[in-house]
Coordinates of N, CA and C in Angstrom, one line a residue:
X1 N 15.1 30.7 -1.6 CA 15.8 29.7 -0.8 C 16.5 30.5 0.3
X2 N 16.0 30.6 1.5 CA 16.6 31.4 2.5 C 17.1 30.5 3.6
X3 N 18.4 30.6 3.9 CA 19.0 29.7 4.9 C 19.6 30.6 6.0
X4 N 19.0 31.6 6.4 CA 19.5 32.5 7.4 C 19.5 31.7 8.7
X5 N 20.5 32.1 9.5 CA 20.6 31.4 10.8 C 21.8 32.0 11.5
X6 N 21.9 31.6 12.8 CA 23.0 32.1 13.6 C 24.3 31.4 13.2
X7 N 25.3 32.1 12.7 CA 26.6 31.4 12.4 C 27.7 32.1 13.2
X8 N 27.4 32.6 14.4 CA 28.4 33.4 15.1 C 29.6 32.6 15.5
X9 N 29.5 31.2 15.5 CA 30.7 30.4 15.9 C 31.6 30.2 14.7
X10 N 31.2 30.6 13.5 CA 32.1 30.5 12.4 C 33.0 31.7 12.2
X11 N 34.2 31.5 11.7 CA 35.1 32.6 11.6 C 34.6 33.5 10.4
X12 N 35.1 34.7 10.4 CA 34.7 35.6 9.3 C 35.2 35.1 7.9
X13 N 36.3 34.4 7.9 CA 36.8 33.9 6.6 C 35.9 32.8 6.1
X14 N 35.3 32.0 7.0 CA 34.4 31.0 6.5 C 33.1 31.7 6.0
X15 N 32.7 32.8 6.7 CA 31.4 33.4 6.2 C 31.6 34.1 4.9
X16 N 32.8 34.5 4.6 CA 33.1 35.1 3.3 C 33.3 34.1 2.1
X17 N 33.5 32.9 2.5 CA 33.6 31.8 1.5 C 32.4 31.5 0.8
X18 N 32.4 31.2 -0.5 CA 31.2 30.8 -1.2 C 30.7 29.5 -0.8
X19 N 31.4 28.7 0.0 CA 30.9 27.4 0.5 C 30.3 27.5 1.9
X20 N 29.2 27.0 2.1 CA 28.6 26.9 3.4 C 29.0 25.5 3.9
X21 N 29.8 25.4 5.0 CA 30.3 24.1 5.5 C 29.2 23.2 6.0
X22 N 28.0 23.7 6.2 CA 26.9 22.8 6.7 C 25.9 22.4 5.7
X23 N 26.1 22.9 4.5 CA 25.1 22.7 3.4 C 25.7 21.7 2.3
X24 N 24.8 20.8 1.9 CA 25.2 19.8 0.9 C 24.3 19.8 -0.2
X25 N 24.8 19.6 -1.4 CA 24.1 19.4 -2.6 C 23.8 17.8 -2.8
X26 N 22.6 17.5 -3.1 CA 22.3 16.0 -3.3 C 21.8 15.9 -4.7
X27 N 22.4 15.2 -5.6 CA 22.1 15.0 -7.0 C 21.7 13.6 -7.3
X28 N 21.0 13.4 -8.4 CA 20.5 12.1 -8.9 C 19.3 11.6 -8.1
X29 N 18.5 12.5 -7.5 CA 17.3 12.0 -6.8 C 16.3 11.4 -7.7
X30 N 15.6 10.5 -7.2 CA 14.5 9.8 -7.9 C 13.4 10.9 -8.0
X31 N 12.5 10.8 -9.1 CA 11.4 11.7 -9.3 C 10.5 11.6 -8.1
X32 N 10.4 10.4 -7.4 CA 9.5 10.2 -6.3 C 10.0 10.7 -5.0
X33 N 11.3 11.1 -4.9 CA 11.8 11.5 -3.6 C 11.1 12.8 -3.2
X34 N 10.6 12.7 -1.9 CA 10.0 13.9 -1.3 C 11.0 14.6 -0.4
X35 N 10.6 15.8 0.0 CA 11.4 16.5 1.0 C 11.4 15.8 2.3
X36 N 10.3 15.1 2.7 CA 10.3 14.4 3.9 C 11.2 13.1 3.8
X37 N 11.2 12.5 2.7 CA 12.0 11.3 2.5 C 13.5 11.7 2.5
X38 N 13.8 12.8 1.9 CA 15.2 13.3 1.9 C 15.7 13.6 3.3
X39 N 14.8 14.3 4.1 CA 15.2 14.6 5.5 C 15.3 13.3 6.3
X40 N 14.4 12.3 6.1 CA 14.4 11.1 6.9 C 15.7 10.3 6.6
X41 N 16.2 10.3 5.4 CA 17.4 9.6 5.1 C 18.6 10.3 5.7
X42 N 18.7 11.6 5.5 CA 20.0 12.3 5.9 C 20.0 12.7 7.4
X43 N 18.9 12.6 8.1 CA 18.9 12.9 9.5 C 19.7 11.8 10.3
X44 N 19.9 10.7 9.7 CA 20.7 9.6 10.4 C 22.2 10.0 10.5
X45 N 22.6 11.0 9.8 CA 24.0 11.5 9.8 C 24.3 12.7 10.7
X46 N 23.2 13.3 11.1 CA 23.3 14.5 12.0 C 22.0 15.3 12.0
X47 N 21.9 16.3 12.8 CA 20.6 17.0 13.0 C 20.5 17.9 11.7
X48 N 19.4 17.7 11.0 CA 19.1 18.5 9.8 C 18.4 19.8 10.1
X49 N 18.9 20.9 9.7 CA 18.3 22.2 9.9 C 17.3 22.5 8.9
X50 N 17.6 22.1 7.6 CA 16.7 22.4 6.5 C 17.0 21.4 5.3
X51 N 16.0 21.1 4.6 CA 16.2 20.3 3.4 C 15.2 20.7 2.4
X52 N 15.6 20.5 1.1 CA 14.6 20.8 0.0 C 14.9 20.0 -1.2
X53 N 13.8 19.6 -1.9 CA 13.9 19.0 -3.2 C 13.5 20.1 -4.2
X54 N 14.4 20.4 -5.1 CA 14.1 21.5 -6.1 C 13.1 21.0 -7.1
X55 N 12.1 21.8 -7.3 CA 11.0 21.4 -8.3 C 10.9 22.4 -9.4
X56 N 10.4 22.0 -10.5 CA 10.1 22.9 -11.6 C 8.9 23.8 -11.2
X57 N 9.0 25.1 -11.4 CA 7.9 26.0 -10.9 C 6.6 25.8 -11.7
X58 N 6.7 25.3 -12.9 CA 5.4 25.1 -13.7 C 4.8 23.7 -13.4
X59 N 5.6 22.7 -13.6 CA 5.0 21.3 -13.5 C 5.0 20.8 -12.1
X60 N 5.8 21.4 -11.2 CA 5.9 21.0 -9.8 C 6.7 19.6 -9.7
X61 N 7.2 19.1 -10.8 CA 7.9 17.8 -10.7 C 9.3 18.1 -10.3
X62 N 9.9 17.1 -9.5 CA 11.2 17.2 -9.0 C 12.2 17.4 -10.2
X63 N 13.2 18.2 -9.9 CA 14.2 18.5 -10.9 C 15.4 17.4 -10.7
X64 N 15.3 16.6 -9.7 CA 16.3 15.5 -9.6 C 17.5 15.9 -8.6
X65 N 17.3 17.0 -8.0 CA 18.4 17.4 -7.0 C 17.8 18.2 -5.9
X66 N 18.6 18.3 -4.8 CA 18.1 19.1 -3.7 C 19.3 19.5 -2.8
X67 N 19.0 20.1 -1.6 CA 20.0 20.5 -0.7 C 19.6 20.1 0.7
X68 N 20.6 19.7 1.5 CA 20.4 19.5 2.9 C 21.4 20.3 3.7
X69 N 20.8 21.0 4.7 CA 21.6 21.9 5.6 C 21.6 21.3 7.0
X70 N 22.8 21.0 7.5 CA 22.9 20.5 8.9 C 23.1 21.7 9.9
X71 N 22.8 21.3 11.1 CA 23.0 22.3 12.2 C 24.5 22.6 12.4
X72 N 25.3 21.6 12.2 CA 26.8 21.8 12.3 C 27.5 20.9 11.3
X73 N 28.7 21.1 11.1 CA 29.5 20.5 10.0 C 29.7 19.0 10.3
X74 N 29.5 18.5 11.5 CA 29.6 17.1 11.8 C 28.7 16.2 10.9
X75 N 27.5 16.7 10.6 CA 26.6 15.9 9.7 C 27.1 15.8 8.3
X76 N 27.7 16.9 7.8 CA 28.3 16.8 6.5 C 29.5 15.8 6.4
X77 N 30.4 15.9 7.5 CA 31.5 15.0 7.6 C 31.1 13.6 7.6
X78 N 29.9 13.3 8.3 CA 29.4 11.9 8.4 C 28.9 11.4 7.1
X79 N 28.2 12.3 6.3 CA 27.7 11.9 5.0 C 28.9 11.6 4.1
X80 N 29.9 12.5 4.1 CA 31.1 12.3 3.2 C 31.9 11.1 3.5
X81 N 31.8 10.7 4.8 CA 32.6 9.5 5.2 C 32.1 8.2 4.6
X82 N 30.8 8.2 4.2 CA 30.2 7.1 3.5 C 30.3 7.2 2.0
X83 N 30.8 6.2 1.4 CA 31.0 6.3 -0.1 C 29.8 6.3 -0.9
X84 N 28.8 5.6 -0.5 CA 27.6 5.3 -1.4 C 26.3 5.7 -0.6
X85 N 25.4 6.4 -1.2 CA 24.1 6.7 -0.6 C 23.0 6.3 -1.5
X86 N 22.1 5.5 -1.1 CA 20.9 5.1 -1.9 C 19.6 5.5 -1.2
X87 N 18.8 6.2 -2.0 CA 17.6 6.8 -1.6 C 16.5 6.5 -2.6
X88 N 15.5 5.9 -2.2 CA 14.3 5.5 -3.2 C 14.9 4.8 -4.4
X89 N 15.7 3.8 -4.1 CA 16.2 2.8 -5.1 C 17.2 3.5 -6.1
X90 N 17.7 4.7 -5.8 CA 18.7 5.3 -6.7 C 19.9 5.7 -5.9
X91 N 21.1 5.5 -6.5 CA 22.3 6.0 -5.9 C 22.4 7.5 -6.1
X92 N 22.5 8.3 -5.1 CA 22.6 9.7 -5.1 C 24.0 10.2 -4.9
X93 N 24.3 11.3 -5.5 CA 25.6 12.0 -5.3 C 25.5 13.1 -4.3
X94 N 26.6 13.2 -3.5 CA 26.6 14.3 -2.5 C 27.9 15.1 -2.6
X95 N 27.8 16.4 -2.3 CA 28.9 17.3 -2.3 C 28.6 18.6 -1.5
X96 N 29.6 19.3 -1.2 CA 29.3 20.6 -0.5 C 28.4 21.5 -1.3
X97 N 27.5 22.2 -0.6 CA 26.6 23.1 -1.3 C 27.3 24.4 -1.4
X98 N 26.8 25.3 -2.2 CA 27.3 26.6 -2.5 C 26.3 27.6 -2.1
X99 N 26.7 28.7 -1.4 CA 25.7 29.7 -1.1 C 25.2 30.4 -2.4
X100 N 23.9 30.8 -2.4 CA 23.4 31.4 -3.6 C 24.1 32.8 -3.7
X101 N 24.6 33.1 -4.9 CA 25.2 34.3 -5.1 C 24.3 35.3 -5.9
X102 N 24.3 36.5 -5.5 CA 23.6 37.6 -6.1 C 24.5 38.3 -7.1
X103 N 24.1 38.2 -8.4 CA 24.9 38.8 -9.4 C 24.3 40.1 -9.7
X104 N 25.2 41.1 -9.8 CA 24.8 42.5 -10.2 C 25.7 43.0 -11.3
X105 N 25.2 43.7 -12.2 CA 26.0 44.3 -13.3 C 26.7 45.5 -12.7
X106 N 28.0 45.7 -13.0 CA 28.7 46.9 -12.6 C 27.9 48.2 -13.1
X107 N 28.0 49.2 -12.4 CA 27.2 50.4 -12.8 C 27.7 51.0 -14.1
X108 N 28.9 50.7 -14.5 CA 29.4 51.3 -15.7 C 29.0 50.5 -17.0
X109 N 28.4 49.3 -16.8 CA 28.0 48.5 -17.9 C 26.5 48.8 -18.3
X110 N 26.4 49.2 -19.6 CA 25.0 49.5 -20.0 C 24.5 48.2 -20.8
X111 N 23.3 47.8 -20.5 CA 22.7 46.6 -21.2 C 21.7 47.2 -22.2
X112 N 21.8 46.6 -23.4 CA 20.9 47.0 -24.4 C 20.2 45.8 -25.0
X113 N 19.0 45.9 -25.4 CA 18.3 44.8 -26.0 C 18.3 44.9 -27.5
X114 N 18.7 43.9 -28.2 CA 18.7 44.0 -29.6 C 17.6 43.2 -30.3
X115 N 16.6 42.8 -29.6 CA 15.5 42.1 -30.2 C 14.2 42.9 -30.2

């Protein structure tokens, strides 16, 4: 999941934050919701930069959640201003998305396998 883009207008403190102010988590999606349907619904709140429905890598079935990234924070504000969102006959939940974190073990920690 790569969401690189120009964020030069954001302050450095915003860039260091684990929250991307333009990215939203969308939960409770119907199994039938497609990426195109997700984008079609959320584009009425602002210009969508990227959207994705997360799928199981083996079965390719929707995992019931996704992410929407807007070009600017106005889209997120417009979504949050509305209390209820219904997509494909299901009420979905929305909240701020979180940037993917890369976890690394400290160099002084040794991992051993006991199996």
